[in-house]
XYZ file of C-alpha atoms in Angstrom:
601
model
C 0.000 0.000 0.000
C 3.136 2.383 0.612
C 3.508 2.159 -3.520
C 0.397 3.613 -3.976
C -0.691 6.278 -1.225
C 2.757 7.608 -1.972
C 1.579 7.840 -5.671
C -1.722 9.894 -5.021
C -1.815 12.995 -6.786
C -2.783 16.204 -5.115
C -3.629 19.466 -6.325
C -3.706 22.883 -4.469
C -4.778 25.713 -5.707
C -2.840 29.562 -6.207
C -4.707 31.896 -8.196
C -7.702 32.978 -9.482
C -8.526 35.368 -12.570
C -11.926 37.639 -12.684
C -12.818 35.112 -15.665
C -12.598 32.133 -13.636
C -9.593 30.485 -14.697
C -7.350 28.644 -11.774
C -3.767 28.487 -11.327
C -3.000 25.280 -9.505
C -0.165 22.854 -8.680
C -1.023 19.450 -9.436
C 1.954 16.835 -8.832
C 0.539 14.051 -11.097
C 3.677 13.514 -12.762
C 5.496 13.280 -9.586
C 6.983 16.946 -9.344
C 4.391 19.572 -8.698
C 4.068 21.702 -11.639
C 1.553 24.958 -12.879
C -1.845 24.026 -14.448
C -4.110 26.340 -15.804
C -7.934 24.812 -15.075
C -10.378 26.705 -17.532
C -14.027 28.326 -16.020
C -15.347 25.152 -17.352
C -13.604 22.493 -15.664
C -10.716 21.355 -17.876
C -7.168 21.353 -17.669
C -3.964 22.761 -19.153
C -0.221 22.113 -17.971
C 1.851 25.280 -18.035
C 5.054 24.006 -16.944
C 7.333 20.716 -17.177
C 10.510 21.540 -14.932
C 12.673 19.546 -13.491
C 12.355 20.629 -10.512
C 9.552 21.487 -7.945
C 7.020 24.763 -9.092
C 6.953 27.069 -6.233
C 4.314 29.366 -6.448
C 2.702 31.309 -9.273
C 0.009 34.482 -10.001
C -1.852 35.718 -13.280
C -0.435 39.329 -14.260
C -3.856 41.215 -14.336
C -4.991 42.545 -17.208
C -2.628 40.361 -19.217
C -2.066 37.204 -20.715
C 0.938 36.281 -18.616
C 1.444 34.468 -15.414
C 4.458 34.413 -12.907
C 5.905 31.519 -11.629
C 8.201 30.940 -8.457
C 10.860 27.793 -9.222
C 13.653 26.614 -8.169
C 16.425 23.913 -8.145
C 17.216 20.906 -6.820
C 14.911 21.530 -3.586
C 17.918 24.186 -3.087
C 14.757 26.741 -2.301
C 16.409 29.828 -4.204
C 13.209 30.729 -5.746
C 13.572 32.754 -8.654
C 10.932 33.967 -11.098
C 10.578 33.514 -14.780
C 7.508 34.895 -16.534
C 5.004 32.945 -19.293
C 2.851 34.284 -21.969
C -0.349 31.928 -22.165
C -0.599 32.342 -26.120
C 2.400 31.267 -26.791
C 2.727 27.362 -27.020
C 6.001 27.211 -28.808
C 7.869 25.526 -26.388
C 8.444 21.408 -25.951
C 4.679 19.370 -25.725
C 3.274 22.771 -27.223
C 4.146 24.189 -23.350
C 4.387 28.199 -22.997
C 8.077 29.161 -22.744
C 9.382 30.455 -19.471
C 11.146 33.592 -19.763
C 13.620 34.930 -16.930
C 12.371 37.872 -14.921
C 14.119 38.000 -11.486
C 16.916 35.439 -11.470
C 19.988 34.918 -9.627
C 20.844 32.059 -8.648
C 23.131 32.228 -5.875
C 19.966 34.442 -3.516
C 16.255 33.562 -2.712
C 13.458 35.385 -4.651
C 9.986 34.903 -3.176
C 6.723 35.814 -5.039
C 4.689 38.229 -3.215
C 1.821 39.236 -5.326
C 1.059 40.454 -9.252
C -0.689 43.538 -9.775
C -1.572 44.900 -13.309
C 2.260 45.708 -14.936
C 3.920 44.888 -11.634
C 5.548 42.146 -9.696
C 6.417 42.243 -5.900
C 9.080 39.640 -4.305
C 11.104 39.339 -1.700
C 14.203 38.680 -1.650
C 17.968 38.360 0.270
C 20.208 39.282 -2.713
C 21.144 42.441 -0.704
C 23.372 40.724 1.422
C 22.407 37.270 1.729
C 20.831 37.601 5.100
C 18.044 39.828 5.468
C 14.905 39.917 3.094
C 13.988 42.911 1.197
C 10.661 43.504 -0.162
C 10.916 44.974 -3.715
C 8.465 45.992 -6.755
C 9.156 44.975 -10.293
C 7.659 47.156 -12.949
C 7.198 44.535 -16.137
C 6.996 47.451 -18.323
C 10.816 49.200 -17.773
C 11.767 46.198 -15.716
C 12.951 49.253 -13.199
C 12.672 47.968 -9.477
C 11.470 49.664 -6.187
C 12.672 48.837 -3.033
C 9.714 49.307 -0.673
C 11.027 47.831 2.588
C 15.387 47.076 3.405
C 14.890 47.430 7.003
C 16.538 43.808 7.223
C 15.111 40.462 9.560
C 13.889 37.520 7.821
C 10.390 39.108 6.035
C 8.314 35.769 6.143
C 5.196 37.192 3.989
C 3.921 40.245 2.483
C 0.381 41.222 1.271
C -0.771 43.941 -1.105
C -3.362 46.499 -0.670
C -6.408 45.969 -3.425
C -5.432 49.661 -4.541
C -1.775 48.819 -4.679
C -0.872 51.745 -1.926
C -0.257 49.484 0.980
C 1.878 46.444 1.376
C 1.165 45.016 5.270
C 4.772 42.879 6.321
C 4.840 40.040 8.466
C 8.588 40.152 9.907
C 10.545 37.668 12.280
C 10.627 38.845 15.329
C 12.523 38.601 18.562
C 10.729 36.106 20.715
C 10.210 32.672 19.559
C 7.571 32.036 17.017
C 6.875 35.471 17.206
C 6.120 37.813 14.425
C 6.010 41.516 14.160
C 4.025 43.402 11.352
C 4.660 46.527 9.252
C 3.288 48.506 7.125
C 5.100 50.073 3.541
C 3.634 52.635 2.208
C 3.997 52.271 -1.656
C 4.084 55.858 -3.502
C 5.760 57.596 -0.030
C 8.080 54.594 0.313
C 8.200 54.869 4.282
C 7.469 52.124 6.973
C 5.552 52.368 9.670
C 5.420 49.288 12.685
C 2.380 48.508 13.673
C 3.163 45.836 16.550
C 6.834 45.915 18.285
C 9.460 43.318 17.682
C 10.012 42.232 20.813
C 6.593 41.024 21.318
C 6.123 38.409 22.252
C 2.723 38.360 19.728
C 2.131 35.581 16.201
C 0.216 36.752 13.917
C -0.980 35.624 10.239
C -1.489 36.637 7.010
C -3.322 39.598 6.828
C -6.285 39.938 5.204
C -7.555 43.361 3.450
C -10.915 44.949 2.932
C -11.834 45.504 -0.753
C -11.389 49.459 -0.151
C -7.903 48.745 1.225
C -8.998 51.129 4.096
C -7.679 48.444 6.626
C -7.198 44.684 6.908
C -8.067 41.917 9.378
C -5.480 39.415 11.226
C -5.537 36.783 13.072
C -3.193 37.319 15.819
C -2.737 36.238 19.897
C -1.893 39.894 20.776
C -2.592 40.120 24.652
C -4.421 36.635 24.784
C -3.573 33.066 24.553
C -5.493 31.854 21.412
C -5.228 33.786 17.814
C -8.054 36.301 17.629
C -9.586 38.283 15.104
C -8.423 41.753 15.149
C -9.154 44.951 12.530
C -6.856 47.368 11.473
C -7.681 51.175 9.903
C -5.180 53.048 7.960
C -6.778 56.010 8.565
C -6.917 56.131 12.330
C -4.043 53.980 12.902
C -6.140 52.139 15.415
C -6.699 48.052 16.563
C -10.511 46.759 17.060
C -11.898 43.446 18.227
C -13.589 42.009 15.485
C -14.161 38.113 16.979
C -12.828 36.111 20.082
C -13.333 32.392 21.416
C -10.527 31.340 24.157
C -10.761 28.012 23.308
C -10.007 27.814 19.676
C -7.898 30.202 17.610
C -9.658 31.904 14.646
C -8.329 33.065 11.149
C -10.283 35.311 8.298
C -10.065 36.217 5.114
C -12.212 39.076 3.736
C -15.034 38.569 1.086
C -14.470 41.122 -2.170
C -18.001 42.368 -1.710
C -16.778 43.858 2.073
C -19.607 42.357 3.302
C -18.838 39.133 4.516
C -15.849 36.878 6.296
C -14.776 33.216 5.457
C -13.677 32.521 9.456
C -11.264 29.200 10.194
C -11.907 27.879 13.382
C -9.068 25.160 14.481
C -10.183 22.425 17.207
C -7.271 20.114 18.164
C -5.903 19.187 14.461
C -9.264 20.019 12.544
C -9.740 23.308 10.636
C -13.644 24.413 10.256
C -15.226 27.287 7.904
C -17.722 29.144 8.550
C -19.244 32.361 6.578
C -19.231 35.527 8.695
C -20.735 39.230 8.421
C -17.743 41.205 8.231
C -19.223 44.306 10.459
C -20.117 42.404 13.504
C -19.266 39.073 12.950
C -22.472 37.599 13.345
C -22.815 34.091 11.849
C -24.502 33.133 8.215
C -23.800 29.493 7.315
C -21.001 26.635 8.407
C -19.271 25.291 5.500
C -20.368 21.567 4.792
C -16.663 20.425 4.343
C -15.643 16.935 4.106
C -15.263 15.554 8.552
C -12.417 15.605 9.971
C -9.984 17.111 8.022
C -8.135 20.823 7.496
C -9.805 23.533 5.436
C -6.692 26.023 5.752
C -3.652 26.276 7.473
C -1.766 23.590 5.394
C 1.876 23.913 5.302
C 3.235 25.184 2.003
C -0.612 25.608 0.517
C -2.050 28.504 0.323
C -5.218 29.670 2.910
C -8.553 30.188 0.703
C -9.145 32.403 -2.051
C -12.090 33.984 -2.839
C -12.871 34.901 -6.451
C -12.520 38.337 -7.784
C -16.123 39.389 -7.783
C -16.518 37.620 -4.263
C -19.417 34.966 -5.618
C -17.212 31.924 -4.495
C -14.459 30.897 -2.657
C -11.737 28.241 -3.279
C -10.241 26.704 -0.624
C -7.124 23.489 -0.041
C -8.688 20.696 1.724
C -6.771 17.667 3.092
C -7.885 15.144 5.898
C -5.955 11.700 7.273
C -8.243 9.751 4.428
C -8.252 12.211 1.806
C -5.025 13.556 -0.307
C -4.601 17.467 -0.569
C -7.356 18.910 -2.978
C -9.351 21.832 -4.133
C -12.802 22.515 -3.437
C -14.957 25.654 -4.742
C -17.669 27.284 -2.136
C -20.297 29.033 -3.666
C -21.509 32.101 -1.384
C -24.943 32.454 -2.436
C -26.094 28.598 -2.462
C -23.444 27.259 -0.026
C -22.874 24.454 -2.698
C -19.293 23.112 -2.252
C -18.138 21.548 -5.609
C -14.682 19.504 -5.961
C -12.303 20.783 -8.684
C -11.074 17.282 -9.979
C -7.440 16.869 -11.876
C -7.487 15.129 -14.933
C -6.663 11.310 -12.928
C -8.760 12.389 -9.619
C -6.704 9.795 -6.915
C -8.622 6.333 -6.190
C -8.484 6.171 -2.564
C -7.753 2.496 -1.028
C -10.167 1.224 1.123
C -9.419 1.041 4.848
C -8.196 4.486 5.634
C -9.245 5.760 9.104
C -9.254 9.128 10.679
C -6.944 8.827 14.240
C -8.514 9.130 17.176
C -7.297 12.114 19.920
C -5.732 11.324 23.735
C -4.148 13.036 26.288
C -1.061 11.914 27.920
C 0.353 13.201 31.070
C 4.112 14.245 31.064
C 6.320 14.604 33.802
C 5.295 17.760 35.177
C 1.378 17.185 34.798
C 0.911 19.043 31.153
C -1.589 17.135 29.061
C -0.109 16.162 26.026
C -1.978 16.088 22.824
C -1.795 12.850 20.308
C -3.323 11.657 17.589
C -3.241 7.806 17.465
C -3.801 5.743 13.955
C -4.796 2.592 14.683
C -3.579 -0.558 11.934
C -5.584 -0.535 8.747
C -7.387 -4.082 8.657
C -6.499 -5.533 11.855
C -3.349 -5.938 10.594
C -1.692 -5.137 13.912
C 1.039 -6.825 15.886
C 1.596 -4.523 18.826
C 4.313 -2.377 17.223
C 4.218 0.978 17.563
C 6.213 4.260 15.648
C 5.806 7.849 17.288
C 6.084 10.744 14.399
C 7.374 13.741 15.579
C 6.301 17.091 13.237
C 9.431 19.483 12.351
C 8.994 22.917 13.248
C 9.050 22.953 16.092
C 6.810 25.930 16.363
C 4.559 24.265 13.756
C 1.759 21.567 14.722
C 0.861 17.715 13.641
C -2.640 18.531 11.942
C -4.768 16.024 11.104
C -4.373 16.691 7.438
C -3.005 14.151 4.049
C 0.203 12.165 5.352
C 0.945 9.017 3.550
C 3.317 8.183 5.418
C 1.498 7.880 8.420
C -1.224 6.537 6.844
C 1.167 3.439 5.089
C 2.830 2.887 8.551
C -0.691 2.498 9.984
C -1.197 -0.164 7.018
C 2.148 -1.752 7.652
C 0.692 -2.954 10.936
C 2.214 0.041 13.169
C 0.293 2.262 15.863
C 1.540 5.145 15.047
C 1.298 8.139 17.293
C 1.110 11.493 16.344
C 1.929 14.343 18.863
C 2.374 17.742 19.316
C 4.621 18.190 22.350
C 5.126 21.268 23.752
C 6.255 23.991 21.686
C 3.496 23.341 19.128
C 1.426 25.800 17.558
C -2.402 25.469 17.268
C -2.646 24.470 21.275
C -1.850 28.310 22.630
C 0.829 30.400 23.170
C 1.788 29.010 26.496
C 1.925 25.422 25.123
C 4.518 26.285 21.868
C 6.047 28.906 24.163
C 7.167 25.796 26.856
C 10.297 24.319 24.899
C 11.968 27.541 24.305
C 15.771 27.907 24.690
C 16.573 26.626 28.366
C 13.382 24.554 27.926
C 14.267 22.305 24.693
C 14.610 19.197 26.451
C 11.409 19.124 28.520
C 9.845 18.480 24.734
C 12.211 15.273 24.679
C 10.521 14.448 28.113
C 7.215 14.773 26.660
C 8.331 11.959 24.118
C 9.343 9.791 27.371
C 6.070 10.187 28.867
C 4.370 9.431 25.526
C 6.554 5.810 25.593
C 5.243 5.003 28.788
C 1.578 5.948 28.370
C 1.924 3.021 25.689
C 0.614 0.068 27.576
C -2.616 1.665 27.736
C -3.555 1.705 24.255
C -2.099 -1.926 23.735
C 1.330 -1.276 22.313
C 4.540 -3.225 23.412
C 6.911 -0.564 24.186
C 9.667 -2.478 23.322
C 8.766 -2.321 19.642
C 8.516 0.972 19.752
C 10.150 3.413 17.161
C 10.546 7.165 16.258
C 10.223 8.802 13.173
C 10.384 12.593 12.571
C 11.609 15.430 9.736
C 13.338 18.312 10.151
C 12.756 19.437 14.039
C 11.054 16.329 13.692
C 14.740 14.759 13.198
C 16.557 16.179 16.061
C 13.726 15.203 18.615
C 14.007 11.583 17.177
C 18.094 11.789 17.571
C 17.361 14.027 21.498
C 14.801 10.252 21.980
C 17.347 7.502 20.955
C 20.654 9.761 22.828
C 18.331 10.795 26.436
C 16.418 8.134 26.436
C 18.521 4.886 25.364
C 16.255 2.428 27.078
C 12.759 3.166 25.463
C 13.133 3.229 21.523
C 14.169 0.677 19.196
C 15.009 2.622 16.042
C 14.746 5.898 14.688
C 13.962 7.096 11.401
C 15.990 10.881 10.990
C 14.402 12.960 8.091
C 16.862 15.998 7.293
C 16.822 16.183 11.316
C 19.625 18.197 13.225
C 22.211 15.987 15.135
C 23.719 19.489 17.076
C 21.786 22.387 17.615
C 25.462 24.155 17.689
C 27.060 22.670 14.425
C 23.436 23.266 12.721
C 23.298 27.361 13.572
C 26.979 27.724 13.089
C 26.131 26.017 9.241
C 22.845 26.681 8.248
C 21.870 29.278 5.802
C 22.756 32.983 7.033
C 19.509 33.923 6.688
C 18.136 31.065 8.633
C 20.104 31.643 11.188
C 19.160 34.412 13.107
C 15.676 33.348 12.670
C 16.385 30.206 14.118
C 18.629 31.591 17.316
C 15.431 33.601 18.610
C 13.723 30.158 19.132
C 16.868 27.589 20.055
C 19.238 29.732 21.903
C 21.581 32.203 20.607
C 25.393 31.048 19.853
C 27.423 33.763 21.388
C 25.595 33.182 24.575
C 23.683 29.996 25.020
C 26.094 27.949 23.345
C 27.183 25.179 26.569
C 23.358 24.838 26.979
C 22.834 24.291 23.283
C 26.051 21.987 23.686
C 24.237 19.954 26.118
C 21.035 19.607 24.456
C 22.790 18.109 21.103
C 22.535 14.704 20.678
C 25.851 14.415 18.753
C 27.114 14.647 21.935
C 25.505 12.420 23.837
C 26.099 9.430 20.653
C 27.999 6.889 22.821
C 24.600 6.329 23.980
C 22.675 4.883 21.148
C 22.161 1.735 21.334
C 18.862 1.678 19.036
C 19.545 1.198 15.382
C 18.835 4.199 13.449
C 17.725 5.379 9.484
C 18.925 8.520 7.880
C 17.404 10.383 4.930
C 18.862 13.649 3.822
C 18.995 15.727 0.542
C 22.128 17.316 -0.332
C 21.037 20.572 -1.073
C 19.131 21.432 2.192
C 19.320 25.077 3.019
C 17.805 24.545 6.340
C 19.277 21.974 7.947
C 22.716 21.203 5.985
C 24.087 17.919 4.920
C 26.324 17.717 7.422
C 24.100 17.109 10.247
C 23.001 13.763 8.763
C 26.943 12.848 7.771
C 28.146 13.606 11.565
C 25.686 11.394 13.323
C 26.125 8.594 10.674
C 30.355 8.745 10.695
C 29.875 8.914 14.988
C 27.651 5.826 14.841
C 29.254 4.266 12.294
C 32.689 4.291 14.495
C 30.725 2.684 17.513
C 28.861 -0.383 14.906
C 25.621 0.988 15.217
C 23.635 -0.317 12.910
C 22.947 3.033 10.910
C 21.773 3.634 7.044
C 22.456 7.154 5.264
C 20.426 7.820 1.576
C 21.320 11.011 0.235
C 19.652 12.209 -2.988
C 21.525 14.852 -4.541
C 18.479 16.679 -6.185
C 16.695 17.141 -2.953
C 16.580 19.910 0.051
C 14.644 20.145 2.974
C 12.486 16.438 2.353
C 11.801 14.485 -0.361
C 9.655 16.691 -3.309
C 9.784 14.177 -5.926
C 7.921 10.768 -5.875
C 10.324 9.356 -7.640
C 12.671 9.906 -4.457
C 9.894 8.927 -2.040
C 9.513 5.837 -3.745
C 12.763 4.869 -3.513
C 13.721 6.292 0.083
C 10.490 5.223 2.287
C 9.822 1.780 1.099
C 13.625 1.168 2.321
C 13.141 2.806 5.699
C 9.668 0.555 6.044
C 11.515 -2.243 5.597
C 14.285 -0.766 8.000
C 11.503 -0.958 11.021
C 9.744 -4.108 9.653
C 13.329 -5.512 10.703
C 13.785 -3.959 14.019
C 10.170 -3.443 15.552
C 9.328 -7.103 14.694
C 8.155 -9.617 17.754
């Protein structure tokens, strides 16, 4: 079953023109690539790369489209431009033409607007992000913010005057917002860097007198909040302290798509925009994630505001695109060319609680075997991050483990998102390892649930990786492999070689190197590898600018020197994961087999 839930197709969806017409990524060939999907229903490929298509817009007003690519998962976006009449290239394919390229710095689309193109990007000095407009006319450029920090999104005003700027800021998993003013070119900060605030994508009313954002300014949970241009001044649009809320802003200024998210799931509802009051609950498919979806984007609602489109994905349901019509409520899938055949069997996981050490309530996700196919084994997956969150959204992975006979056990320790700002504030710096203590308590909550913790493994990505590496090196006795993802081996070797830009980013939230470094010393597992004893699996692409190649080398050479049983796969047109199914196919079915060895009775 691995074979083919790694071989579902999914489709999410980036852009939408007044006329209808979609821009999507569908990955059918195995490398997500730019489809056009016509206002009645069928389909067009715009791109064959190589490599992995980023992002892309329509140029209003035009026949052109931008689209963000890079190379070799090395995540240098750069932008190339494509005329939709012209199909002179290979397959009868539009041609890509450059627009912003340089390949040695990250360009990041923003937005098209009619003749104009705004990115970010670090080319200034290969740390901080600047956000700059392109004018497609003169191809002249206009730096509209250089105040440097790692700029993590950016969001155009509907008149083009305004560009609100979601900035890095100086607590953990905190961000700051600013607003650039386009035609004055100044910057004004609307929420203070050292807050200790997070904050979303902004959202902006059709007159681009103000936006809304979802943000946990002075509370726990993420809020709805309003901001006017005019006044300069914050108001409470909607607040529930149990959940935390996101909008996005109907085109007829009216009305408010609002995402509610409940341990994992991600409701919609439709909203008055004035007073919030409530109009209609979205009948989405149960269970699953209507927004917030790493790398997808959140909903879009059509030009004229009649519909909205939004990226759906649920534990039995591969990442897809579904259109909401306002007026009707009618919810309509928008189906690729070779919609994916589902196998039967697939189950959504079922939520616990598990006490740790110091009486926090832990929240899991458990996926029971498909078919009763279970023989007390059990794998814990660990999501990267680590301010990010295990949602219960598409993962074949998990779902194939599940098939392979596993548990498998899905947490979000503390320093997740989604569960408050005290929870995914409790693992920062000095607090790292009381995340690894969480996994500890996790192992011996196992019992209860009918799983031999002896045949018990860890799997985890990124973040993800190190906490699987912190498991096997602080807690020897409990685990009985690990499968490492791109995962950092030493929190001090990984900031001193990680991408400059990453790097100061990452320092707010792990501990800074010129002054935590003996703590961040003693929370590495590199040096604590004389004690693995479990047998451990290694996957790493060799152009990660996150988490570089090294990290997977030193724990494999360390291990190797002590005859640990350890496996490295490198794929030298990867970065941060595995983007191409070709890859997957050939990395995961190995690492399956890896803990079909070493969790067996």
């Amino acid at each position: 079953m691995l074979t083919t839930l790694l071989s579902l197709p999914t489709t999410m969806a980036f852009d939408v023109a007044p006329d209808g017409r979609l821009l999507v990524g569908y990955d059918g060939s195995g490398i997500r690539q730019i489809h056009e999907v016509a206002a009645d229903g069928s389909w067009r490929a715009l791109t064959a790369l190589g490599d992995t298509a980023r992002n892309t817009r329509f140029v209003p007003g035009s026949r052109q489209v931008v689209v963000e690519h890079d190379s070799g998962g090395d995540e240098r976006g750069q932008l190339s431009l494509l005329d939709l009449d012209d199909t002179s290239g290979p397959d009868g394919l539009p041609v890509l033409s450059p627009l912003v390229q340089d390949l040695a710095y990250f360009h990041h689309l923003v937005d098209a607007k009619p003749g104009r193109v705004f990115f970010t990007t670090n080319r200034r000095n290969g740390v901080d992000f600047d956000l700059v407009m392109h004018d497609l006319g003169t191809g002249s450029e206009t730096v509209l913010y250089d105040g440097g920090g790692y700029l993590t999104s950016a969001h155009v005003s509907p008149d083009e005057h305004w560009v609100a700027i979601r900035l890095a800021g100086g607590p953990g998993n905190s961000v700051q917002l600013l607003l650039a003013d386009v035609a004055a070119q100044t910057v004004t900060e609307l929420t203070g860097y050292a807050d200790p605030t997070y904050q979303e994508a902004p959202s902006w009313l059709p007159d681009s007198s103000g936006f809304v954002v979802a943000t946990d300014a002075g509370r726990e949970r993420l809020a709805l909040r309003r901001y006017d241009v005019g006044t300069a001044t914050w108001s409470d649009l909607l607040i529930d302290d149990e959940h935390d809320l996101d909008g996005w802003v109907c085109p007829d200024g009216e009305h408010l798509l609002v995402g509610t998210t409940d341990d994992g799931v991600v409701t919609l509802a439709l909203q008055m925009l004035a007073d919030a009051s409530f109009v209609a609950q979205l009948d989405l498919p149960a269970g699953g994630c209507a927004a917030r979806l790493l790398m997808a984007p959140d909903p879009l609602w059509s030009v004229d505001g009649s519909y909205a489109l939004f990226n759906h994905s649920s534990p039995i349901e591969p990442l897809s695109v579904f259109r909401y019509a306002r007026e009707t409520g009618e919810i309509t899938a928008v189906q690729s060319p070779a919609g994916p055949v589902l196998p039967d069997g697939l189950a959504h996981p079922v939520s616990h609680r598990v006490t740790s050490f110091d009486g926090e309530q832990v929240p899991v996700f458990v996926y029971r075997p498909i078919g009763n196919s279970g023989n007390g084994s059990a794998v814990v997956w660990v999501h990267g991050g680590p301010e990010m969150m295990a949602m219960r959204n598409w993962n074949p992975v998990v779902t194939a483990l599940a098939a392979e006979g596993h548990t498998v056990i899905v947490p979000n320790v503390r320093g997740s998102a989604a569960y408050g700002k005290r929870w995914y504030s409790l693992d920062d710096k000095e607090l790292r390892l009381d995340s690894v203590k969480d996994l500890a308590a996790i192992h011996d909550w196992l019992p209860s649930i009918g799983v031999d913790p002896k045949r018990t493994g860890l799997w985890g990505g990124s973040y993800g990786g190190y906490m699987v590496l912190a498991g096997l090196t602080f807690q020897p006795e409990r685990w009985a492999a690990g499968v490492d993802v791109v995962g950092i081996a030493s929190l001090v070797t990984f900031l001193e070689n990680t991408s400059a830009y990453r790097r100061v980013a990452r320092e707010r939230e792990y501990g800074v190197l010129a002054e935590d470094r003996e703590f961040l010393e003693s929370a590495s597992p590199l040096n604590r590898v004389d004690d693995i004893r479990a047998p451990l699996f290694v996957i790493h692409g060799a152009n990660d600018p996150r988490v570089p190649l090294s990290e997977a080398e030193q724990i494999v050479e360390a291990l190797s020197k002590r005859d640990v049983p350890c496996q490295l796969l490198v794929y030298p047109d990867e970065g941060h994961g595995l983007a191409k199914r070709a890859n997957r196919l050939d990395a995961y079915p190995q690492a399956f087999a890896f803990l079909r060895e070493h969790l067996s009775s």
